[in-house]
Short mmCIF file of C-alpha atoms in Angstrom, two decimals:
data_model
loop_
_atom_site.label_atom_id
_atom_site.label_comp_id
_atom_site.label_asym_id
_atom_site.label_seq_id
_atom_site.Cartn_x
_atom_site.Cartn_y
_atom_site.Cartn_z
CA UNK V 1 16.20 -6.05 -4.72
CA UNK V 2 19.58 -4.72 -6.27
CA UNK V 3 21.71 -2.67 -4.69
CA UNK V 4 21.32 0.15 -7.53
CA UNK V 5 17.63 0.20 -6.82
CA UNK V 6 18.04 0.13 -3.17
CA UNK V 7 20.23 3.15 -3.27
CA UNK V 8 17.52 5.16 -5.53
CA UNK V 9 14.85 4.88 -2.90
CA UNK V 10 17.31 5.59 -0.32
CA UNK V 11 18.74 9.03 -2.03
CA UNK V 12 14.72 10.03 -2.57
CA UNK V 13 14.50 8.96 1.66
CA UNK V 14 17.42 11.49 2.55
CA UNK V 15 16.33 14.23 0.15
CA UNK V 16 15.31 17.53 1.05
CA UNK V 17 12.56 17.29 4.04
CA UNK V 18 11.05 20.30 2.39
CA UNK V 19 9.48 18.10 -0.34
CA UNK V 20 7.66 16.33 2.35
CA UNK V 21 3.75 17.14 1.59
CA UNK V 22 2.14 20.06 3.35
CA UNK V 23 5.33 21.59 3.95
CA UNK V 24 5.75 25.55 3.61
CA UNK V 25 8.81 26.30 1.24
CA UNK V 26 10.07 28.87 4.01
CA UNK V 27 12.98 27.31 6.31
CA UNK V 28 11.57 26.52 9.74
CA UNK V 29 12.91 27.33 12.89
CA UNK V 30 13.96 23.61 13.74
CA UNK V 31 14.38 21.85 10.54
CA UNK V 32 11.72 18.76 10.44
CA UNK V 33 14.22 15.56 8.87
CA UNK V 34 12.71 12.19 8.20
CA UNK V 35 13.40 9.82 10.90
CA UNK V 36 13.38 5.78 10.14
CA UNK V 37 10.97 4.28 12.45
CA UNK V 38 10.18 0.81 10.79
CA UNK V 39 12.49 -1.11 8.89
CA UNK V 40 11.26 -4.97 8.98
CA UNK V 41 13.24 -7.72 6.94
CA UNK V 42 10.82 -10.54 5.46
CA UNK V 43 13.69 -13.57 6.53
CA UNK V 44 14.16 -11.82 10.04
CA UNK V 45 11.02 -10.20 10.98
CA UNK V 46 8.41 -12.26 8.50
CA UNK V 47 4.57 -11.65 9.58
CA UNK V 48 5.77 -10.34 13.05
CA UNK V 49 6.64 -7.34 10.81
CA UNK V 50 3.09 -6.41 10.75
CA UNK V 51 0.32 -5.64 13.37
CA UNK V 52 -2.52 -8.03 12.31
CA UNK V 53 -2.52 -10.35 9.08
CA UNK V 54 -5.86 -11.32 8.09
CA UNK V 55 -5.08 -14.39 5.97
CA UNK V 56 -8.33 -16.21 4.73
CA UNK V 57 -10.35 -15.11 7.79
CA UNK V 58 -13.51 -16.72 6.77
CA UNK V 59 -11.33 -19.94 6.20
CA UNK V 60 -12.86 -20.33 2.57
CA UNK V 61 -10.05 -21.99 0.90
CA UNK V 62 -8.04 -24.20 3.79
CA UNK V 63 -5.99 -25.99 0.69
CA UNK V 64 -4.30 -22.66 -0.06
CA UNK V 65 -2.95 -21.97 3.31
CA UNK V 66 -1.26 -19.84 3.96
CA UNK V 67 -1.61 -17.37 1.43
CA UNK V 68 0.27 -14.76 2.75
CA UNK V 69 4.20 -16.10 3.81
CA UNK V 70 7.88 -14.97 3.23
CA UNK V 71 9.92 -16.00 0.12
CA UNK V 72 13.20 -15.11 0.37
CA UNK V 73 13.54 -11.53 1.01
CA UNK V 74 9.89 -10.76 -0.02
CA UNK V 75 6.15 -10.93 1.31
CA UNK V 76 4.29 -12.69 -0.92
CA UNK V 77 0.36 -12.81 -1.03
CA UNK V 78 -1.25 -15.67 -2.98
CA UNK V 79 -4.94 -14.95 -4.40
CA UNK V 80 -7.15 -17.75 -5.89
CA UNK V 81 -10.16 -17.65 -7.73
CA UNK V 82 -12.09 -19.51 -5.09
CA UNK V 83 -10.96 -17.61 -2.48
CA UNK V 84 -13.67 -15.30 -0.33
CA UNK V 85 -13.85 -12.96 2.48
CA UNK V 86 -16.22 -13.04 5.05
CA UNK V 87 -18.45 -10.43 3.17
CA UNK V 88 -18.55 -13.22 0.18
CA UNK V 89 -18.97 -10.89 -2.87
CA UNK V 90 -15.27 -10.07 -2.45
CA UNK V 91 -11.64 -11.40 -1.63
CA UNK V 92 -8.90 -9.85 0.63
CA UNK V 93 -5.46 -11.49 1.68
CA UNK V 94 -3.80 -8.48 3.72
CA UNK V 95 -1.73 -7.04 6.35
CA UNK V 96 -2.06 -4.34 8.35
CA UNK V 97 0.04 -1.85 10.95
CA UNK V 98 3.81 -1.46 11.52
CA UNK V 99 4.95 -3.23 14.32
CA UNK V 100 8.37 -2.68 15.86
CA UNK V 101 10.11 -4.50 19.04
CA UNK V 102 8.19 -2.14 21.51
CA UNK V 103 4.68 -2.35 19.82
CA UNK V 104 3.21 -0.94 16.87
CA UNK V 105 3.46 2.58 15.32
CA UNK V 106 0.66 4.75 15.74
CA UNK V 107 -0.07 7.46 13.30
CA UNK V 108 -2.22 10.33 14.56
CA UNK V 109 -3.64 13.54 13.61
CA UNK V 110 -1.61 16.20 12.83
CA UNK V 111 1.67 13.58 12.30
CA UNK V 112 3.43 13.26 8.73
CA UNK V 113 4.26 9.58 7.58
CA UNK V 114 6.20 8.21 4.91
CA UNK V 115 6.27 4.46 3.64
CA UNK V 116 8.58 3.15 1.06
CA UNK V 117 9.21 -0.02 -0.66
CA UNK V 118 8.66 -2.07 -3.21
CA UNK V 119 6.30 -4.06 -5.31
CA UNK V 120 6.07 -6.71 -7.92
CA UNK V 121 2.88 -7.26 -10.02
CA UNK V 122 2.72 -9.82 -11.84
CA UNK V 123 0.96 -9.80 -15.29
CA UNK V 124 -2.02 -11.88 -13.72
CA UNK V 125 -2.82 -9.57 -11.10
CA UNK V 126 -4.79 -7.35 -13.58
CA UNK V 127 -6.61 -3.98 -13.07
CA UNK V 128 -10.33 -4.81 -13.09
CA UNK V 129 -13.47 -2.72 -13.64
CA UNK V 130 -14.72 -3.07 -9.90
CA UNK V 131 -12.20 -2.64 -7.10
CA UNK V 132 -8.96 -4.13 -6.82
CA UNK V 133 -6.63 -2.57 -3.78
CA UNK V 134 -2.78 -3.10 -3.10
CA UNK V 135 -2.77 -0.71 -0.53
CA UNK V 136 -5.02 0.78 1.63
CA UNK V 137 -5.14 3.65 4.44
CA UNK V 138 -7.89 2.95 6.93
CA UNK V 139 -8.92 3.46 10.16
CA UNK V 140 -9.10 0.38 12.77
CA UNK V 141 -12.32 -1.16 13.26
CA UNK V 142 -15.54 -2.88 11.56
CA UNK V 143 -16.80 -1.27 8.80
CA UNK V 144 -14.59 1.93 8.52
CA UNK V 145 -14.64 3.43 5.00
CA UNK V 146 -10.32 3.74 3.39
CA UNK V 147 -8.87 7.33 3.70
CA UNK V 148 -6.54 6.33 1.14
CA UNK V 149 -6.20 2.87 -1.73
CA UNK V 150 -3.83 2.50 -4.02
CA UNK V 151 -5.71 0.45 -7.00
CA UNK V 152 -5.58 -0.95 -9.55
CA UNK V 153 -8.82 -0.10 -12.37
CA UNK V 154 -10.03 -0.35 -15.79
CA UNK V 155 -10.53 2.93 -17.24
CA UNK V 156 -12.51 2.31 -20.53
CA UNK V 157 -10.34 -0.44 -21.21
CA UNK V 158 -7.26 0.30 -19.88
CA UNK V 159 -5.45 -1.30 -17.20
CA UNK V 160 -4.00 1.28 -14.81
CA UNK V 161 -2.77 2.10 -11.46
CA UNK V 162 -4.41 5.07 -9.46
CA UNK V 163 -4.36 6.58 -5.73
CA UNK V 164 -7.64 7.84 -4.59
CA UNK V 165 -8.37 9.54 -1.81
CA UNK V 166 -12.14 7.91 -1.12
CA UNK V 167 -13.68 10.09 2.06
CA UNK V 168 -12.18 13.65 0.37
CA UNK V 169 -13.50 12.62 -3.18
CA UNK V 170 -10.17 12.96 -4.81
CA UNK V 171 -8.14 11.15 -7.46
CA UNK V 172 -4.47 11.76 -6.86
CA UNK V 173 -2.85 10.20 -9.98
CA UNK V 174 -3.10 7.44 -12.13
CA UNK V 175 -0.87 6.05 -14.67
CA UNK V 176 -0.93 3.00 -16.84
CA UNK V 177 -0.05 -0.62 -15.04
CA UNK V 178 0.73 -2.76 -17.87
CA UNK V 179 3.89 -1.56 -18.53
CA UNK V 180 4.62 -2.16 -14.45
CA UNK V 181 3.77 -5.89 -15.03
CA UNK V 182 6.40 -8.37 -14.28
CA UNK V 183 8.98 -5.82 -13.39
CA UNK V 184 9.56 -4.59 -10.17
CA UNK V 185 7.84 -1.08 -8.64
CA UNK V 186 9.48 1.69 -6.37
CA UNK V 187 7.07 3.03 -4.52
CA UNK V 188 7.25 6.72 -2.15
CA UNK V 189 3.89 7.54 -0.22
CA UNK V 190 3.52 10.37 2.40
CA UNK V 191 0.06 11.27 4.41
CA UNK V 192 0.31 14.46 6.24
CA UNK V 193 -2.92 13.16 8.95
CA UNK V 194 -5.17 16.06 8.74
CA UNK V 195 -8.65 16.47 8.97
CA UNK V 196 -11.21 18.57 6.93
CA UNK V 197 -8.86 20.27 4.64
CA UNK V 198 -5.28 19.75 7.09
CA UNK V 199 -4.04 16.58 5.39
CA UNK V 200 -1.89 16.18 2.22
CA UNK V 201 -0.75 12.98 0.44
CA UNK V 202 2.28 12.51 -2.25
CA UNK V 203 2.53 10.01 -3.91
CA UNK V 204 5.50 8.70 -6.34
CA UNK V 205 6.20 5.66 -8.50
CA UNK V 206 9.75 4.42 -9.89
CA UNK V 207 10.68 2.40 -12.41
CA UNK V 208 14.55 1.98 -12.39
CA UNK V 209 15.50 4.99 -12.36
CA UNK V 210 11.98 6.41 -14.32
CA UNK V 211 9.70 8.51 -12.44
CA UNK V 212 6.69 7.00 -13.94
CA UNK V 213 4.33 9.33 -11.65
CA UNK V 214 5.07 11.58 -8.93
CA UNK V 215 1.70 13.64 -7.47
CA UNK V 216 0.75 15.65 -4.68
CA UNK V 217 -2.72 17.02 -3.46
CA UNK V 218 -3.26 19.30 -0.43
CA UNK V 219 -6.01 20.44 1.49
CA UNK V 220 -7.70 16.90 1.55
CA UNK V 221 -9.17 15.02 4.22
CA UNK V 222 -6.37 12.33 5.59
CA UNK V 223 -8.19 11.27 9.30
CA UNK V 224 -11.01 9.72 10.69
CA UNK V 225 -11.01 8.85 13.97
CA UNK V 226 -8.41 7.35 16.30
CA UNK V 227 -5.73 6.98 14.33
CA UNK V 228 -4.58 5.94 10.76
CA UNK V 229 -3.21 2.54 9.59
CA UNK V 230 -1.73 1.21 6.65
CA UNK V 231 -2.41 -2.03 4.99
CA UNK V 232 -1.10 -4.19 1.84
CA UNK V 233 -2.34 -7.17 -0.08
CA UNK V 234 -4.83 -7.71 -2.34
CA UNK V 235 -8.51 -6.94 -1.78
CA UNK V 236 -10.91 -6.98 -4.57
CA UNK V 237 -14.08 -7.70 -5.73
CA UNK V 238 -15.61 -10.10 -7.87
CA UNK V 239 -17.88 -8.08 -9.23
CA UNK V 240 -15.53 -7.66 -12.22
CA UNK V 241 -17.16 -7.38 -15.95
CA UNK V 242 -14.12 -7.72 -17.90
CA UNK V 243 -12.95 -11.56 -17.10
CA UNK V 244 -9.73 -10.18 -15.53
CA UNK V 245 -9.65 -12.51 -12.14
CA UNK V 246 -7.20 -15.19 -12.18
CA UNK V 247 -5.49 -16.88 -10.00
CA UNK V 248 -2.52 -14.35 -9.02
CA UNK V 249 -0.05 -12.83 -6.09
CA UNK V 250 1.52 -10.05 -5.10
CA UNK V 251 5.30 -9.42 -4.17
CA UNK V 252 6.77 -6.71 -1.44
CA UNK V 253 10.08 -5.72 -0.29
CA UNK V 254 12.06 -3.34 1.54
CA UNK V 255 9.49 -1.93 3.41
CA UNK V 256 10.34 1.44 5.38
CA UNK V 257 8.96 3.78 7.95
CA UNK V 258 9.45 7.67 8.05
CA UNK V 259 8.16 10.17 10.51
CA UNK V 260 8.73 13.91 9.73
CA UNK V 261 10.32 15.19 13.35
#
């Protein structure tokens, strides 16, 4: 990543901590700051950077190992054609959690969290008229539905990048992706936990210095149970109508961890 574009995602990091989401605009008796709790480097931390990696788990496509490694400074995820997950109608290559020396970071109810970093998406990872996730928000365990994905869908035709909000039935934003091919992506996400109507999400891509979205929705359901964990890669189904799987990756960087204390 440059140094022009790191400094842009740093200078939204230290900004105002009343633009954090679910924030009142009235100053608070202590003022709440963001403090970094997670700042892995893909040549000194690699996978260990993460709290599980589920590469291949249903060992469908041994020639491709491994699919997810470091390259350079970046995490890269490789996705093939032939690849499958252990429920076979769909693929996933993903990591999950933020671990740190002491353990991993839990994120529980009633916390606010804020990730940066950023992406790369290359013009063969395409948006797809089924599901296609590069991010998700779940909770841990079998067969838990995502609180949040970041996708990427076909909206009568169009190619385009959206963050829903799956157990509150809400679409935060979406935006088109094909101008974010082959370029890389600044992304800002923040999940106040909450449940019923106490959670909040924001959620902000960059382009250079473009804003190319920047959306907030409050009063949404952000928890489960337990706790709530992040995860990147690509999952998606092959259920797609519109001949848009290929064989493809993903790219991440400069991957950060904020609590608001």
């Amino acid at each position: 990543m440059s140094t022009s574009r790191r400094a842009l995602l740093g200078a939204a990091v230290s900004g105002a901590a009343g633009a954090a989401v679910g924030l009142s605009a009235a100053a608070p008796a202590h003022a709440a700051s963001w403090q970094q709790k997670w700042a892995p480097t893909a040549t000194g931390d690699g996978l260990g950077a993460f709290e599980t990696i589920e590469d291949d788990r249903a060992d469908s496509h041994p020639a491709g190992h491994p699919h997810i490694y470091v390259t350079g400074d970046n995490w890269r995820f490789n996705m093939h054609t032939v690849d499958r997950d252990t429920s076979t109608d769909r693929q996933r290559q993903e990591v999950t959690g933020l671990r740190t020396g002491s353990g991993y970071l839990k994120w529980t109810q009633g916390q606010t969290w804020r990730i940066t970093y950023s992406m790369y998406i290359p013009g063969s990872l395409k948006a797809t008229t089924t599901f296609t996730h590069i991010m998700q928000m779940k909770q841990p365990g079998n067969g838990t539905s995502p609180i949040v994905v970041q996708s990427l869908r076909r909206v009568n035709g169009v190619q385009t990048i959206e963050l829903n909000l799956p157990i509150a039935g809400v679409l935060v934003g979406r935006t088109d992706l094909e101008p974010l091919h082959d370029t890389w992506t600044d992304v800002d996400f923040q999940i106040k936990v909450g449940d019923g109507t106490a959670g909040s999400v924001r959620w902000t891509l960059k382009s250079g210095s473009t804003t190319v979205i920047d959306k907030t929705k409050t009063g949404v359901d952000t928890f489960l149970a337990d706790r709530v964990r992040p995860k990147w890669g690509i999952y998606r189904s092959l259920g797609d109508t519109s001949g848009s799987l290929q064989d493809t990756y993903l790219l991440l960087t400069d991957l950060r961890g904020y609590q608001l204390v």
